[in-house]
């Protein structure tokens, strides 16, 4: 399946159907196809001999979608950046990609402010300009510029342990194969045709790839929830009622926020058919509540990192499964993916034995953007042996997740490193620590998560500062949080800052995270 061909087919078949619905604005399939053609033609004219990366900045605006599809049509990789990213991170991404164009539906922060050596070189195409290009009927796209399956389609930047974000590159073929499989989740592709899909995640988070491309390939309508509305029950529920989504795609955390209100049920959303979850642990309690409140809907758990194109496993959560398994499994591998469980030495482990989850198959990222060392560490050769004993060497992505297999069913135990998930967001604890160390007076920093129901619910930073007076702790904590806010997205700011005179050490000289967790009680 080719995503662009699918969009063209829908634009021809039902030109006036809404492809994208957002806070009172709509974009039809014919508009999406036409506008993205013209923007692709414009980008092609501007980059006749090169294939640079393009940054798309904004928050869920219909023109972000136009920009994504235009990049695909112009043979260019796009890099989505959400407005919730602080200036420093946007700057990091722009310097890493050296993007000659930033397609921006919102006002960009002043990226040159306070910079002596770095200057932004890319040209910003504002929303006005994007709209003018979209209206320009002299522009026609050159179909020969389209991405081929091996070309990078998008780069999503995630938290990196060094304190700088790392870019996961996904080839177009991986995206198309993911979408083809995604259409089979829970209901058949035919049953998904023309449905209303809910979008919760920002476009810079790979979960959004699931709703965006499943909706577009099935001729559906993407019903977008902007971030501000997600925190206000009344407005959120009114919007949900207006949208009447039929396919729900979110993190379990977001569903839990909604479930906290007894009004979130099949009475509010009688057309709901399917819940698709990914990105963090789906608890038995949440799945059970959903099945009770939405008796006509199916609940699917899926698992996967950004590096494997959103998700590679699936399982339907039925009352029988809830009865049999607690915690719930994350599913069996999609066709085209093979999962391995390996020991610390990289040896494959038998069924039932926990080890690191390694993913192989035809939706794996081609590696991190301009980061060979990181790529080599995470994407390593591994041997697969088929039923007749034939062995072949393939690339395996070492997820850093611990789990085990039981007759093909994958169970997820947690992380083996310092990456965590908080409300669905992927965070490297050392990313926060390295940024804390950049702040004046901070000598040592260690961030530990506190858990509720097996999931991270808060981050705590233990900090050693140069000069400490206890009366000043509160003021100092507020200062650190504010300064950290300029470097990191809001969801990465530790809720609590504890000042300590020293960080306890393990016998081999590492920060003793267990001792710090115990200090939290
Ligand atoms: P991201 O790249 O942001 O999608 O984060 C990927 C990580 O999220 C995985 O490596 C897991 O640690 C976690 N994750 C994804 N799906 C699930 C799931 N269904 N259950 C538990 N953890 C998950």
XYZ file of C-alpha atoms and ligand atoms in Angstrom:
544
model
C 0.000 0.000 0.000
C 1.239 3.463 -0.878
C 0.004 6.240 1.407
C 0.077 9.030 -1.176
C -1.794 6.865 -3.710
C -4.409 6.120 -1.067
C -4.901 9.849 -0.390
C -5.210 10.504 -4.144
C -7.758 7.700 -4.444
C -9.873 9.164 -1.628
C -9.528 12.695 -3.056
C -10.887 11.399 -6.376
C -13.567 9.173 -4.831
C -15.003 11.584 -2.261
C -13.323 14.978 -2.697
C -15.484 16.773 -0.125
C -15.045 14.326 2.714
C -13.276 15.864 5.721
C -9.765 14.472 6.150
C -8.840 16.657 9.108
C -10.995 18.376 11.685
C -9.502 20.757 14.186
C -11.073 23.371 16.457
C -13.635 24.541 13.922
C -11.344 24.143 10.897
C -11.667 21.424 8.258
C -9.565 20.156 5.424
C -11.149 17.942 2.790
C -9.390 15.138 0.921
C -9.316 17.161 -2.307
C -7.833 20.174 -0.501
C -5.235 18.002 1.201
C -4.196 16.430 -2.101
C -4.173 19.693 -4.062
C -2.467 21.855 -1.433
C 0.192 19.252 -0.725
C 0.814 18.874 -4.483
C 1.421 22.613 -4.808
C 3.601 22.827 -1.723
C 5.559 19.803 -3.007
C 6.050 21.595 -6.330
C 7.283 24.692 -4.490
C 9.725 22.703 -2.347
C 10.954 20.851 -5.453
C 11.660 24.154 -7.214
C 13.614 25.330 -4.182
C 15.644 22.129 -3.861
C 16.229 20.999 -7.451
C 19.389 18.995 -6.802
C 19.336 18.264 -3.087
C 17.141 16.349 -0.652
C 17.447 18.261 2.599
C 15.411 17.593 5.746
C 12.479 19.928 6.363
C 11.306 20.990 9.814
C 7.543 21.325 10.295
C 6.762 23.423 13.358
C 3.396 24.007 14.980
C 0.602 22.406 16.933
C -1.816 20.152 15.109
C -2.718 22.688 12.453
C -4.204 21.284 9.199
C -1.266 22.841 7.342
C 1.100 20.642 9.322
C -0.572 17.677 7.641
C -0.415 19.450 4.254
C 3.312 19.970 4.915
C 3.964 16.313 5.821
C 2.297 15.034 2.657
C 4.007 17.728 0.555
C 7.400 16.585 1.840
C 6.605 12.964 0.922
C 5.543 14.085 -2.561
C 8.691 16.216 -2.962
C 10.973 13.376 -1.871
C 12.005 15.149 1.338
C 12.110 13.907 4.924
C 10.091 15.935 7.414
C 10.812 16.486 11.043
C 7.761 17.415 13.154
C 8.376 19.807 16.045
C 5.609 20.673 18.490
C 5.258 24.127 20.056
C 5.617 22.540 23.512
C 9.354 22.107 22.840
C 11.420 24.824 24.506
C 13.575 27.110 22.377
C 16.784 25.267 23.245
C 15.405 21.957 21.918
C 14.062 23.555 18.743
C 17.513 25.043 18.239
C 19.143 21.625 18.820
C 16.894 20.092 16.156
C 17.491 22.891 13.681
C 21.240 22.694 14.154
C 21.213 18.901 13.853
C 19.162 18.900 10.649
C 20.442 22.202 9.172
C 16.978 22.360 7.586
C 16.890 24.994 4.814
C 13.128 25.425 5.367
C 10.959 25.546 8.438
C 7.293 25.198 7.534
C 5.695 26.912 10.461
C 2.021 27.194 11.328
C 2.790 29.068 14.570
C 5.159 31.876 15.437
C 8.645 30.469 15.943
C 10.496 31.604 19.068
C 13.480 33.880 18.455
C 16.096 31.196 18.006
C 19.009 33.575 17.538
C 18.422 35.325 20.880
C 21.445 35.009 23.162
C 23.468 33.072 20.565
C 26.987 34.242 19.786
C 28.115 31.500 17.470
C 24.905 29.866 16.197
C 22.587 31.587 13.759
C 19.490 30.141 12.209
C 20.082 29.693 8.501
C 16.800 28.113 7.395
C 14.053 30.133 5.731
C 10.757 30.207 7.613
C 7.610 29.697 5.556
C 4.841 31.111 7.740
C 1.229 29.992 7.648
C 0.378 32.916 5.346
C 3.067 31.864 2.897
C 2.022 28.215 3.068
C -1.564 29.248 2.318
C -0.467 31.406 -0.623
C 1.540 28.517 -2.052
C -1.457 26.214 -1.613
C -3.621 28.660 -3.615
C -1.106 29.050 -6.449
C -2.551 27.156 -9.414
C 0.632 27.580 -11.460
C 2.347 24.985 -9.285
C 2.178 21.297 -10.275
C 3.944 18.494 -8.469
C 6.435 16.267 -10.261
C 5.440 12.683 -9.402
C 8.979 11.466 -10.093
C 10.165 13.327 -6.964
C 8.054 11.112 -4.643
C 9.889 9.308 -1.853
C 10.859 5.764 -2.695
C 10.377 3.073 -0.030
C 14.013 3.265 1.149
C 14.075 7.060 1.492
C 13.676 8.583 4.938
C 10.138 9.880 5.352
C 10.219 11.408 8.828
C 12.615 11.995 11.668
C 11.190 12.061 15.165
C 13.435 13.443 17.878
C 13.205 11.725 21.254
C 14.939 12.336 24.561
C 18.624 11.353 24.349
C 20.741 10.256 27.297
C 23.488 12.811 26.560
C 21.176 15.765 27.145
C 20.591 16.330 23.403
C 17.587 14.841 21.576
C 18.260 12.022 19.086
C 16.516 11.715 15.734
C 14.892 8.412 14.784
C 14.741 8.077 10.981
C 11.842 6.176 9.463
C 11.903 5.190 5.777
C 8.736 5.659 3.723
C 8.400 1.903 3.093
C 8.340 1.244 6.851
C 5.550 3.786 7.286
C 3.492 2.238 4.468
C 3.973 -1.295 5.857
C 3.075 -0.092 9.339
C -0.105 1.569 8.037
C -1.133 -1.554 6.096
C -0.829 -3.652 9.260
C -2.391 -0.959 11.479
C -5.552 -1.109 9.378
C -6.015 -4.724 10.477
C -5.884 -3.945 14.216
C -9.059 -4.990 16.025
C -11.338 -4.568 12.990
C -10.784 -5.252 9.283
C -9.504 -2.547 6.896
C -12.972 -2.470 5.286
C -14.580 -1.903 8.689
C -12.263 1.074 9.253
C -13.177 2.811 5.991
C -14.407 6.376 6.399
C -14.383 6.259 10.204
C -13.650 9.115 12.602
C -10.248 8.655 14.275
C -9.283 10.519 17.419
C -5.907 12.221 17.619
C -4.572 12.896 21.113
C -0.769 12.845 20.757
C 1.239 15.782 19.401
C 2.632 15.211 15.895
C 6.178 15.138 17.286
C 5.317 11.923 19.184
C 5.202 8.759 17.074
C 1.893 7.612 18.545
C 0.284 10.301 16.338
C 1.606 8.410 13.280
C -0.899 5.685 14.153
C -4.033 7.856 14.074
C -2.829 10.141 11.306
C -1.895 7.520 8.751
C -4.558 4.938 9.630
C -7.148 7.627 9.207
C -5.742 8.929 5.900
C -5.238 5.513 4.336
C -8.759 4.384 5.198
C -10.424 7.566 3.940
C -11.302 8.514 7.499
C -11.537 11.819 9.327
C -8.854 12.720 11.822
C -10.519 14.456 14.773
C -7.829 16.437 16.494
C -7.693 17.384 20.169
C -5.355 20.287 20.793
C -3.284 20.144 23.967
C -5.064 22.982 25.788
C -8.433 21.245 25.585
C -7.101 17.989 27.029
C -6.791 19.502 30.481
C -10.330 20.928 30.736
C -12.963 18.280 31.315
C -15.962 20.277 30.248
C -14.500 21.519 26.987
C -12.862 18.146 26.313
C -16.086 16.203 26.772
C -18.021 18.679 24.657
C -15.480 18.270 21.905
C -15.558 14.479 22.183
C -19.332 14.594 21.949
C -19.111 16.780 18.868
C -16.470 14.543 17.224
C -18.159 11.211 18.075
C -14.931 9.295 17.389
C -15.211 5.670 16.278
C -11.529 4.741 16.535
C -9.717 6.014 19.596
C -5.908 6.273 19.575
C -4.185 7.494 22.736
C -1.853 6.590 25.541
C -3.529 4.661 28.361
C -2.816 7.679 30.608
C -5.100 9.878 28.540
C -7.905 7.305 28.634
C -7.479 7.215 32.416
C -7.891 10.980 32.621
C -11.189 10.592 30.740
C -12.280 7.536 32.754
C -11.909 9.521 35.984
C -15.201 11.139 34.955
C -18.137 8.709 35.152
C -19.639 10.497 32.144
C -17.002 8.962 29.875
C -18.973 6.015 28.545
C -20.871 4.530 25.638
C -23.695 6.950 26.388
C -21.452 9.919 25.609
C -19.794 8.193 22.642
C -22.290 5.612 21.314
C -20.397 5.082 18.047
C -17.092 4.074 19.609
C -15.865 0.829 18.022
C -12.202 0.491 18.798
C -9.637 1.666 21.344
C -6.010 1.440 20.188
C -3.360 1.907 22.860
C 0.393 2.144 22.649
C 3.325 3.829 24.322
C 3.021 2.683 27.922
C 1.613 -0.023 30.133
C -2.124 -0.647 29.762
C -3.310 -1.751 33.193
C -5.973 -4.408 33.749
C -8.034 -1.864 35.665
C -8.124 0.615 32.783
C -8.926 -2.036 30.171
C -11.641 -3.513 32.388
C -13.294 -0.130 32.954
C -13.262 0.580 29.229
C -14.903 -2.735 28.410
C -17.566 -2.086 31.056
C -18.281 1.474 29.969
C -18.088 0.766 26.224
C -19.597 -2.718 25.846
C -19.752 -2.405 22.041
C -16.084 -1.428 21.620
C -12.923 -3.500 21.312
C -9.748 -2.705 23.236
C -6.335 -3.389 21.687
C -2.953 -3.164 23.372
C 0.011 -2.586 21.070
C 3.702 -2.197 21.829
C 6.729 -0.748 20.103
C 9.342 1.991 20.190
C 9.628 4.878 17.706
C 12.598 2.948 16.219
C 10.271 0.207 14.960
C 7.646 2.577 13.471
C 5.116 3.044 16.277
C 4.133 -0.537 17.132
C 4.984 -4.113 16.238
C 2.762 -6.243 18.479
C -0.958 -6.459 19.113
C -3.384 -8.203 21.408
C -7.091 -7.750 21.894
C -7.963 -7.300 25.541
C -11.013 -9.459 26.193
C -12.706 -10.327 29.514
C -11.044 -13.779 29.208
C -7.589 -12.244 28.816
C -8.211 -9.940 31.771
C -9.163 -12.949 33.843
C -6.101 -14.962 32.744
C -3.327 -12.351 32.802
C -2.389 -9.578 35.202
C -0.347 -7.650 34.090
C -1.633 -7.809 30.542
C 0.650 -9.001 27.735
C 1.573 -6.543 24.979
C 0.812 -8.909 22.122
C 2.123 -11.071 19.325
C 4.391 -9.773 16.566
C 2.926 -8.390 13.337
C 3.729 -10.331 10.163
C 7.115 -9.051 9.007
C 8.436 -8.623 12.561
C 10.317 -11.235 14.575
C 10.950 -10.704 18.263
C 13.862 -12.102 20.212
C 14.603 -12.127 23.904
C 18.318 -11.995 24.596
C 20.618 -12.192 27.600
C 23.106 -9.450 28.531
C 25.631 -11.211 26.286
C 23.175 -11.159 23.388
C 22.345 -14.893 23.455
C 18.733 -15.751 22.574
C 16.769 -16.958 25.597
C 14.071 -19.657 25.666
C 10.354 -19.056 26.188
C 9.485 -17.786 29.637
C 12.977 -16.460 30.456
C 13.133 -12.679 30.799
C 15.758 -10.691 28.920
C 16.108 -7.728 26.616
C 13.500 -7.410 23.856
C 15.137 -7.236 20.412
C 13.018 -6.314 17.388
C 13.853 -7.356 13.835
C 11.849 -6.930 10.659
C 10.654 -4.707 7.858
C 9.557 -1.650 9.842
C 12.854 -0.961 11.621
C 14.322 2.528 11.512
C 17.461 2.931 9.456
C 19.156 4.391 12.544
C 19.608 7.688 14.335
C 20.090 10.850 12.341
C 23.797 11.679 11.987
C 24.670 9.525 14.991
C 26.589 6.483 13.843
C 27.896 5.475 17.226
C 24.419 5.530 18.792
C 23.048 3.628 15.798
C 25.746 0.954 16.030
C 25.044 0.432 19.722
C 21.290 0.013 19.330
C 20.984 -1.626 15.893
C 23.142 -4.753 15.905
C 23.427 -7.863 13.754
C 21.600 -10.855 15.152
C 20.862 -14.364 13.933
C 17.373 -15.630 13.184
C 16.755 -19.329 12.740
C 13.609 -20.510 10.970
C 11.586 -23.664 11.697
C 13.765 -25.754 9.345
C 16.935 -24.642 11.113
C 18.133 -22.187 8.454
C 19.959 -19.266 10.003
C 20.225 -15.737 8.640
C 21.791 -12.559 9.956
C 19.538 -9.535 10.230
C 19.567 -6.209 12.061
C 18.008 -6.275 15.515
C 17.009 -3.170 17.432
C 17.943 -3.514 21.099
C 15.020 -1.832 22.811
C 16.344 -1.539 26.366
C 12.978 -3.070 27.394
C 12.862 -6.201 29.495
C 10.314 -8.868 28.742
C 9.670 -12.490 27.932
C 7.826 -14.520 25.339
C 5.206 -17.183 26.032
C 4.255 -19.072 22.853
C 4.760 -15.963 20.751
C 2.969 -13.654 23.192
C 5.167 -10.827 24.490
C 5.081 -9.730 28.118
C 6.699 -6.441 29.093
C 8.467 -6.178 32.457
C 9.969 -2.675 32.358
C 13.193 -0.964 31.372
C 16.755 -2.173 31.856
C 18.198 1.325 31.576
C 17.381 4.854 32.654
C 14.638 5.527 30.120
C 11.151 5.941 31.524
C 7.667 6.796 30.368
C 5.700 9.541 32.086
C 2.117 10.003 30.865
C 3.225 8.374 27.602
C 6.248 10.627 27.076
C 9.592 8.922 26.574
C 12.264 10.418 28.818
C 15.924 9.576 29.440
C 16.578 10.408 33.093
C 20.170 11.302 32.215
C 18.838 13.864 29.721
C 17.275 15.730 32.669
C 20.379 15.207 34.823
C 22.718 16.573 32.155
C 20.534 19.631 31.754
C 20.311 20.185 35.530
C 24.119 20.184 35.601
C 24.130 23.103 33.161
C 22.389 25.303 35.760
C 24.388 27.655 37.982
C 25.404 26.182 41.341
C 24.380 22.569 40.575
C 27.238 20.196 41.343
C 25.522 16.819 41.198
C 22.064 15.712 40.054
C 20.220 12.430 40.003
C 16.614 11.998 38.882
C 14.501 9.091 40.096
C 10.899 8.237 39.312
C 8.221 7.379 41.845
C 5.707 4.731 40.820
C 1.977 4.171 41.146
C 0.369 0.923 39.960
C 3.658 -0.057 38.307
C 3.839 3.135 36.266
C 5.845 6.318 36.769
C 3.683 9.064 38.194
C 6.255 11.690 39.219
C 9.908 12.619 38.816
C 12.131 13.617 41.732
C 15.465 15.342 41.292
C 18.099 14.949 44.000
C 20.482 17.848 43.696
C 23.721 18.892 45.374
C 24.255 22.653 45.119
C 27.366 24.684 45.910
C 25.994 26.812 48.704
C 22.936 25.652 50.472
C 20.896 27.327 53.151
C 17.821 25.337 54.077
C 15.638 28.456 54.311
C 16.418 29.023 50.668
C 15.491 25.558 49.427
C 12.036 26.494 48.197
C 13.295 29.537 46.283
C 16.190 27.576 44.869
C 13.886 24.755 43.720
C 11.672 27.294 41.955
C 14.729 28.829 40.251
C 15.993 25.447 39.044
C 12.579 24.508 37.694
C 12.239 27.802 35.839
C 15.723 27.568 34.350
C 15.233 23.932 33.428
C 11.987 24.941 31.720
C 14.038 26.926 29.203
C 16.005 23.801 28.279
C 13.494 20.969 28.450
C 9.828 20.346 27.619
C 7.441 20.832 30.523
C 6.775 17.096 30.951
C 10.488 16.548 31.704
C 10.666 18.992 34.628
C 10.862 17.026 37.923
C 7.850 17.759 40.115
C 9.944 17.702 43.287
C 13.491 18.884 43.861
C 15.250 17.532 46.950
C 18.457 19.219 48.056
C 20.959 16.793 49.562
C 24.523 17.222 50.791
C 25.672 14.262 48.708
C 24.313 11.631 46.312
C 24.731 8.147 47.821
C 27.045 5.902 45.774
C 27.007 2.163 45.042
C 30.216 0.185 45.730
C 31.226 0.586 42.075
C 30.923 4.336 42.213
C 27.574 4.896 40.476
C 24.736 6.985 41.884
C 22.757 4.675 44.158
C 19.311 5.168 42.643
C 17.794 2.479 44.843
C 18.877 4.320 48.001
C 17.403 7.539 46.615
C 14.117 5.779 45.844
C 14.035 4.506 49.415
C 14.436 8.082 50.622
C 11.129 8.835 48.889
C 9.477 6.278 51.198
P 8.224 5.597 22.207
O 9.442 5.487 21.377
O 7.972 6.974 22.718
O 7.035 5.007 21.543
O 8.507 4.717 23.506
C 8.804 3.362 23.384
C 8.824 2.697 24.735
O 7.534 2.805 25.360
C 9.056 1.214 24.633
O 10.420 0.914 24.470
C 8.471 0.730 25.950
O 9.386 0.940 27.006
C 7.267 1.644 26.131
N 6.033 1.016 25.612
C 5.533 1.110 24.372
N 4.374 0.405 24.270
C 4.154 -0.166 25.476
C 3.130 -1.030 26.015
N 2.074 -1.424 25.304
N 3.263 -1.418 27.312
C 4.311 -1.025 28.061
N 5.289 -0.201 27.606
C 5.224 0.218 26.337
